[in-house]
Amino acid sequence: MTRCAKTLLPWLMIFGAGICLRTGIASLSPILDRIERTLAISNAELGLLTTLPVLCMGGLSPLGHMLERRLGLRRSMIMALALLTIALLLRLDGGSYGLLLFTAVGVGVSDAIIRPLLSGFIKGEFASRAPAAMSVYAASMGVGSAVAAFGTPRISDVTGN
């Protein structure tokens, strides 16, 4: 790997983490009414879609450090980002309640792995530039939320889901 790629990769990882983590949470809210109508599900079932990620984030957060000990920090984060990406891509189909539940769990598990590791990653990779790295991460979460809230209804229109 080139020196430039080694320097850029950690920045891309924190930016990508912020965008993806917020996208996973903010993408359903704008189309909850559409999901409810299309899949003919109850309010309780709809609530489960938004609650599952939060439960996973809280209950499974020790999983991140377990994976870190086994796989290392970077590999654990890359694996969790890959899981998150897969869950978000599967949501594009969105044609069944079971699939949406599965992706909600995928989003929550990914978040539970990444979030506890992120501060250690930033401290280790950025040391004296940690405040700048946290700023990039915080900004990327805002970008991810905005893109998800704006884009999800449009993607839903295009895909018919």
Backbone as a ProteinNet text record, in pm:
[ID]
protein_1_A
[PRIMARY]
MTRCAKTLLPWLMIFGAGICLRTGIASLSPILDRIERTLAISNAELGLLTTLPVLCMGGLSPLGHMLERRLGLRRSMIMALALLTIALLLRLDGGSYGLLLFTAVGVGVSDAIIRPLLSGFIKGEFASRAPAAMSVYAASMGVGSAVAAFGTPRISDVTGN
[TERTIARY]
84.3	0	89.4	53.3	133.2	117	211.2	207	80	41.4	-80	-203.4	-211.8	-325.1	-328.4	-210.7	-204.5	-250.3	-221	-261.8	-410.2	-460.6	-599.5	-697.1	-658	-749.4	-811.9	-736.5	-800.7	-904.5	-876.3	-973.3	-1099.9	-1081.1	-1196.3	-1276.1	-1205.8	-1274.9	-1363.7	-1315.1	-1399.6	-1511.9	-1482.6	-1587.8	-1694.5	-1650.4	-1744.4	-1824.6	-1760.6	-1831	-1943.4	-1914.4	-2016.7	-2132.9	-2101.5	-2207.9	-2292.2	-2226.8	-2299.7	-2378.7	-2319.9	-2391	-2518.5	-2513.6	-2633.3	-2731.4	-2681.3	-2768.7	-2854.4	-2791.7	-2865	-2978.5	-2962.1	-3064.9	-3166.4	-3121.1	-3209.4	-3283.6	-3250.2	-3309.3	-3453.9	-3496.3	-3633.3	-3735.6	-3698.3	-3794.3	-3874	-3812.5	-3889.7	-3993.2	-3981.1	-4074.9	-4151.5	-4158	-4228.8	-4375.1	-4441.2	-4581.4	-4596	-4501.8	-4503.2	-4478.9	-4385.8	-4357.5	-4481.8	-4544.9	-4664.2	-4775	-4799.5	-4904.2	-4868.1	-4747	-4706	-4701.1	-4647	-4630.9	-4748.1	-4843.8	-4962.2	-4922	-4837.3	-4791.2	-4849.4	-4848.9	-4905	-4804.6	-4851.9	-4763.2	-4657.3	-4695	-4598.4	-4487.3	-4524.4	-4422.9	-4334.5	-4393.8	-4318.1	-4221.3	-4270	-4184.4	-4065.9	-4087.5	-3978.2	-3865.7	-3901.8	-3799.6	-3707.7	-3763.4	-3681.9	-3617.6	-3670.4	-3617.9	-3503.5	-3510	-3407.6	-3264.8	-3238.9	-3101.2	-3054.2	-3142.3	-3105.4	-3078	-3159.5	-3136.5	-3003	-2975.8	-2847.9	-2730.1	-2743.2	-2633.8	-2600.5	-2701.9	-2678.7	-2636.5	-2705.8	-2681.5	-2559.6	-2520.4	-2410.3	-2280.5	-2274.5	-2152.5	-2025.5	-2031.2	-1908	-1852.9	-1936.8	-1893.7	-1777.1	-1777.3	-1669.7	-1533.3	-1523	-1393.7	-1355.7	-1455.2	-1425	-1364.4	-1424	-1370.5	-1233.9	-1217	-1087.2	-975.7	-1001.9	-900.3	-869.4	-969.7	-952.2	-896.7	-948.8	-914.1	-825.9	-818.6	-748.6	-848.2	-805.7	-893.1	-940.1	-846.9	-883.9	-971.2	-932	-1010.8	-1151.7	-1163.2	-1295.9	-1382.1	-1322.1	-1398.2	-1434.2	-1342.8	-1370.5	-1479.5	-1473.1	-1575	-1712.9	-1717.8	-1844.8	-1897.3	-1808.5	-1851.9	-1902.2	-1840.2	-1887.3	-2026.7	-2046.8	-2178.4	-2282.7	-2247	-2338.3	-2372.7	-2273.4	-2296.4	-2389.5	-2367.8	-2454	-2597.3	-2613.6	-2747.6	-2816.5	-2742.9	-2802.8	-2838.2	-2753.7	-2784.6	-2905.6	-2916.9	-3032.7	-3162.8	-3153.6	-3273.1	-3330.5	-3247.9	-3297	-3409.2	-3405.8	-3513.5	-3638.7	-3623.3	-3728	-3865.9	-3879.1	-4010.5	-4073.3	-4000.8	-4060.7	-4023.4	-4114.4	-4092	-3973.7	-3962.8	-3851.6	-3716.9	-3707	-3582	-3551.1	-3653	-3630.8	-3589	-3645.3	-3601.5	-3455.3	-3420.7	-3283.2	-3186.3	-3222.8	-3134	-3128.3	-3237.6	-3236.4	-3136.5	-3134.2	-3037.3	-2895.7	-2877.4	-2745.8	-2693.5	-2781.1	-2743.7	-2704.9	-2785.1	-2757.9	-2630.6	-2607.3	-2486.4	-2362.5	-2371	-2258	-2224.8	-2327.5	-2308.1	-2248.5	-2297.8	-2247.3	-2099.4	-2053.9	-1912.6	-1828.7	-1873.3	-1792.2	-1781.7	-1893.9	-1895.3	-1796.9	-1791	-1694.1	-1548.3	-1525	-1388.1	-1340.3	-1433.2	-1398.5	-1309.7	-1336.8	-1252.3	-1109.6	-1093.4	-958.8	-890.8	-966.2	-912.4	-864.2	-946.6	-910.1	-787.7	-783.3	-667	-540.3	-551.6	-435	-388	-480.3	-445	-413.8	-475	-466.4	-394.8	-374.6	-303.3	-327.5	-235.2	-246.2	-356.2	-404.8	-511.1	-647.6	-660.4	-787.4	-905.4	-890.2	-1004.3	-1049.8	-955.5	-991.7	-1062	-1011.8	-1073.7	-1215	-1234.6	-1369.2	-1462.1	-1408.4	-1488.2	-1532.3	-1441	-1475.3	-1582.7	-1567	-1665.6	-1801.9	-1804.6	-1930.8	-1997.2	-1918.4	-1973.3	-2028.6	-1958.6	-2004.6	-2134.2	-2155.3	-2283.2	-2396.9	-2372.4	-2473.8	-2502.1	-2395.1	-2411.1	-2489.4	-2453.6	-2523.4	-2671	-2703.9	-2844.9	-2920.5	-2860	-2926.4	-2945.6	-2842.2	-2852	-2956.6	-2958.3	-3056.4	-3198.6	-3219.8	-3354	-3402.6	-3312.9	-3350.2	-3359.1	-3261.7	-3250.7	-3340.5	-3371.3	-3448.5	-3584.6	-3663.6	-3792.2	-3774.4	-3670.3	-3646.5	-3603.6	-3517.1	-3476.5	-3595.6	-3679.1	-3800.6	-3893	-3904.9	-3986.8	-3933.2	-3799.8	-3737	-3747	-3722.1	-3723.5	-3863.7	-3958.5	-4095	-4113.7	-4019.8	-4029.8	-4056
-116.7	0	123.8	220.2	341.9	426.2	516.7	606.2	691.1	739.9	821	739.2	616.3	530.1	499.8	476.7	450.2	570.8	689.2	812.4	837.7	812.4	841.3	738.4	613.5	507.5	531.9	568.8	593.8	705.9	811.2	920.5	870.1	790.5	734.5	640	567.9	475.4	550.9	658.3	729.9	805.2	856.5	923.6	822.6	709	603.5	548.4	533.5	483.8	579.5	708.1	805.9	807.2	805.5	805.9	679	565.5	438.8	415.7	448.9	425.2	508	631.2	714.6	676.4	635.4	593.4	475.1	382.4	264.4	297.9	402.6	439.8	536.1	630.8	735.9	698.2	585.5	554	506.4	447.7	397.3	504.3	596.9	695.5	766.5	812.6	886.2	801.4	669.9	586.1	487.1	514	422.5	404.3	512.7	500.2	413.9	427.3	347.3	200.3	173.7	35.4	-24.7	50.1	1.7	-33.8	53.4	28.8	-86.6	-83.3	-182.2	-322.9	-336.1	-468.8	-507.9	-416	-440	-490.4	-412.3	-450.1	-355.1	-399.2	-320.5	-215.8	-125.3	-26	-93.4	-201.6	-274	-334.5	-392.1	-449.3	-339.1	-227.3	-113.2	-63.3	-57.3	-14.9	-107.3	-236.4	-332.2	-303.2	-259.4	-225.6	-113	-17.7	94.4	68.2	-28.2	-58.3	-159.5	-254.9	-360.3	-306.7	-210.4	-159.6	-100.4	-27.8	35.2	-70.5	-174.3	-282.4	-352.6	-377.2	-440.5	-350.9	-221	-127.6	-130.4	-131.3	-130.7	-265.5	-369.1	-500.8	-572.9	-540.6	-613.9	-534	-418.5	-336.4	-407.3	-500.9	-573.5	-659.2	-687.2	-766.8	-700.7	-567.7	-496.9	-527.3	-521.5	-546.6	-694.6	-783	-925.7	-950.9	-891	-907.1	-841.7	-727.5	-659.6	-748.5	-815.2	-904.8	-1021.1	-1067.1	-1182.1	-1145	-1036.8	-1002.5	-879	-798.5	-670.4	-559.5	-438.8	-322.5	-297.2	-286.5	-255.4	-363.6	-486.6	-595.7	-600	-577.1	-576.2	-464.8	-347.1	-234.8	-257.3	-310.1	-336.8	-442.9	-546.4	-650.1	-592	-507.5	-447.2	-352.2	-275.3	-188.5	-270.5	-383.9	-472.5	-526.4	-569.7	-617.9	-507.9	-387.2	-274	-245.2	-247.4	-222.8	-327.2	-452.7	-560.4	-539.8	-507.3	-484.5	-369.6	-261.2	-147	-181.3	-258.2	-299.1	-392.4	-480.8	-570.2	-493.3	-381.2	-298.5	-245.8	-236	-186.2	-273.9	-403.5	-491.8	-461.2	-459.6	-416.8	-472.8	-580.3	-633.1	-722.2	-752	-837.3	-786.5	-809	-767	-843	-970.4	-1051	-996.3	-954.6	-897.4	-766	-683.1	-557.5	-581.8	-684.2	-719.4	-763.8	-846.1	-895.1	-778.1	-683.3	-569.6	-478.6	-469.3	-388.9	-447.7	-578.9	-644.9	-623.6	-634.9	-611.3	-471.2	-372.6	-234.5	-221.8	-280.3	-271	-341.5	-460.9	-536.6	-462.2	-411.3	-335.7	-215	-142.7	-25.4	-66.4	-176.7	-224.3	-260.3	-304.5	-339.4	-213.7	-128.3	-13.7	93.9	133.1	250.6	239.4	127.6	121.5	121	73.5	66.4	197.9	281.6	402.3	498.1	516.3	609.4	556.6	427.3	369.3	380.1	361.7	374.6	517.8	614.6	755.2	791.5	748.7	777.9	715.2	593	522.3	573.3	607.3	648.7	797	877.4	1021.4	1095.8	1032	1089.5	1239.1	1321	1466	1529.3	1455.8	1508.9	1452.2	1396.5	1335.5	1432.5	1558.8	1650.4	1668.8	1676.7	1689.3	1562.9	1448.1	1321.6	1309.6	1349.8	1346.8	1443	1554.7	1650.3	1590.2	1520.2	1453.1	1347.8	1271.8	1169.4	1232.2	1336.9	1402.6	1461.6	1524.7	1581.6	1472.8	1360.6	1252.1	1190.5	1190.5	1141.7	1232.6	1364.2	1457.9	1438.6	1419.7	1395.1	1265.5	1161.3	1033.5	1043.7	1114.9	1133.2	1210.6	1318.8	1401.2	1325.4	1256.4	1180.1	1069.6	1001.4	894.6	948.8	1057	1114.1	1167.3	1226.5	1280.1	1170.2	1080.6	982.6	861.3	817.8	694.6	699.9	805.3	807.7	805.7	869.8	871.7	734	668.3	532.1	439.3	456.6	375.4	395.6	519.2	547.6	476.7	481.6	422.1	269.4	210.5	63.8	7	91.2	42.9	-26.2	-8.1	-69.7	34
0	0	0	-80.4	-89.1	37	55	171.9	171.6	55.5	43	82.7	35.4	68.6	218	278.1	421.8	502.6	453.7	521.6	503.1	384.3	351.9	409.1	415.5	458.9	597.1	698.9	829.2	824.9	747.9	734.1	664.3	560.5	489.9	579.5	665.1	755.2	853.5	913	1009	936.9	818.4	742.1	700.1	649.2	608.3	724.3	838.4	956.9	995.2	997.8	1033.9	936.2	807.7	706.3	717.7	720.7	720.7	849.2	962.9	1088.5	1095.3	1055.2	1058.8	949.6	834.1	725.8	770.4	840.5	886.4	980.6	1056.9	1154.2	1093.3	1013.1	961.7	833.7	773.7	643.6	650.9	760.2	767.2	803.5	886.8	937.5	829.1	720.7	620.3	545.9	553.6	478.1	566.3	696.1	785.8	745.3	706.8	666.6	541.6	448.9	326	357.8	448.6	489.3	553.3	641.4	711	611.4	514.5	414.1	322	268.8	169.3	226.2	346.2	405	494.1	511.2	594.3	733	800	932.9	1036.9	1160.1	1269.7	1318.5	1401.2	1462.2	1548.7	1616.9	1701.1	1615.5	1502.3	1412.9	1354.3	1324.5	1274.5	1381.6	1505.2	1616.1	1636.6	1612.3	1626.7	1527.6	1407.4	1307.1	1353.8	1426.8	1472.8	1608.3	1682.4	1815.2	1811.5	1721.2	1715.5	1703.6	1616.4	1610.1	1742.4	1809.8	1936.9	2043.7	2048.3	2144.4	2117.5	1990.6	1955.2	1992.9	1964.7	1995.2	2143.9	2226.9	2371.4	2425.1	2384.1	2441.1	2387.5	2266.6	2204	2195.1	2259	2248.5	2296.8	2392.6	2427.9	2313.2	2215.2	2101.1	2026.7	2020.9	1952.2	2011.2	2142.6	2207.2	2201.3	2201.9	2185.5	2047.3	1945.5	1810.6	1795.7	1859.6	1854	1908.5	2020	2077.4	1984	1913	1825.7	1688.4	1628.8	1491.1	1476.6	1581	1571.7	1543.1	1571.1	1560.7	1418	1325.8	1186.9	1125.4	1141.8	1082.6	1140.7	1269.2	1332.4	1275.6	1259.8	1205.3	1058.7	981.8	840.3	828	910.7	907.8	941.9	1043.7	1083.5	975.3	913	803.1	684.4	658.7	551.6	585.3	708.9	752.3	738	779	768.8	622.9	536.7	394.7	335.7	370.1	321.1	370.1	498.1	553.2	480.1	453.9	384.7	240.4	173.9	36.8	31.9	129.9	134.3	155.8	224	245.6	115.6	13.7	-114.6	-168.8	-135.8	-178.2	-95.8	35.4	126.9	104.6	31.8	-1.3	103.1	209.6	312.9	451.6	542.4	680	740.1	710.6	762.3	718.9	592.9	543.1	615	636.8	708.1	852.9	916.3	1052.6	1051.8	954.6	941.7	923.8	838.3	815.6	937.4	1012.9	1136.3	1235.6	1246	1333.6	1280.3	1149.1	1090.1	1118	1107.8	1138	1285.6	1373.2	1517	1558.6	1505.3	1538.5	1486.8	1366.1	1310.2	1396	1434.1	1519.1	1653.2	1708.9	1838.2	1831.6	1717.2	1700.4	1678	1587.5	1545.1	1652.2	1708.5	1796.9	1914.1	1987.2	2098.8	2053	1931.3	1881.1	1820.9	1784	1710.9	1789.6	1918.1	1994	2005.2	2025.9	2027.8	1892.8	1787.9	1652.9	1628.9	1667.9	1647.2	1730.8	1856.4	1941.1	1884.5	1835	1783	1648.2	1562.3	1426.6	1414.8	1500.2	1480.1	1592.3	1706	1820.6	1836.6	1790	1810.1	1724.4	1626	1539	1575	1695.1	1736.7	1729.5	1772.9	1760.3	1614.7	1523	1381.2	1332.5	1375.3	1335.2	1391.8	1515.9	1574.7	1500.8	1455.8	1378.3	1245.1	1179.3	1053.5	1078.5	1185.8	1219.6	1248.9	1330.5	1364.3	1240	1155.3	1032.2	941.1	933.8	846.6	897.7	1029.9	1082.7	1037.5	1038.8	990.1	842.6	765.1	621.3	598.9	672.2	657.4	689.7	796.2	833.2	726.6	679.1	578.1	446.9	403.2	278.4	291.5	404.9	425.7	427.8	502.1	511.7	376.9	300.2	170	64	64.9	-42.7	-32.5	87.5	102.4	33.3	50.8	-20.9	-172.8	-221.5	-365.7	-416.8	-341.4	-378.5	-372.2	-272.5	-259.6	-379.2	-426	-543.6	-666.8	-683.8	-801.7	-798.3	-681	-672.7	-654	-619.4	-597.9	-466.1	-373.2	-239.5	-135.2
[MASK]
+++++++++++++++++++++++++++++++++++++++++++++++++++++++++++++++++++++++++++++++++++++++++++++++++++++++++++++++++++++++++++++++++++++++++++++++++++++++++++++++++

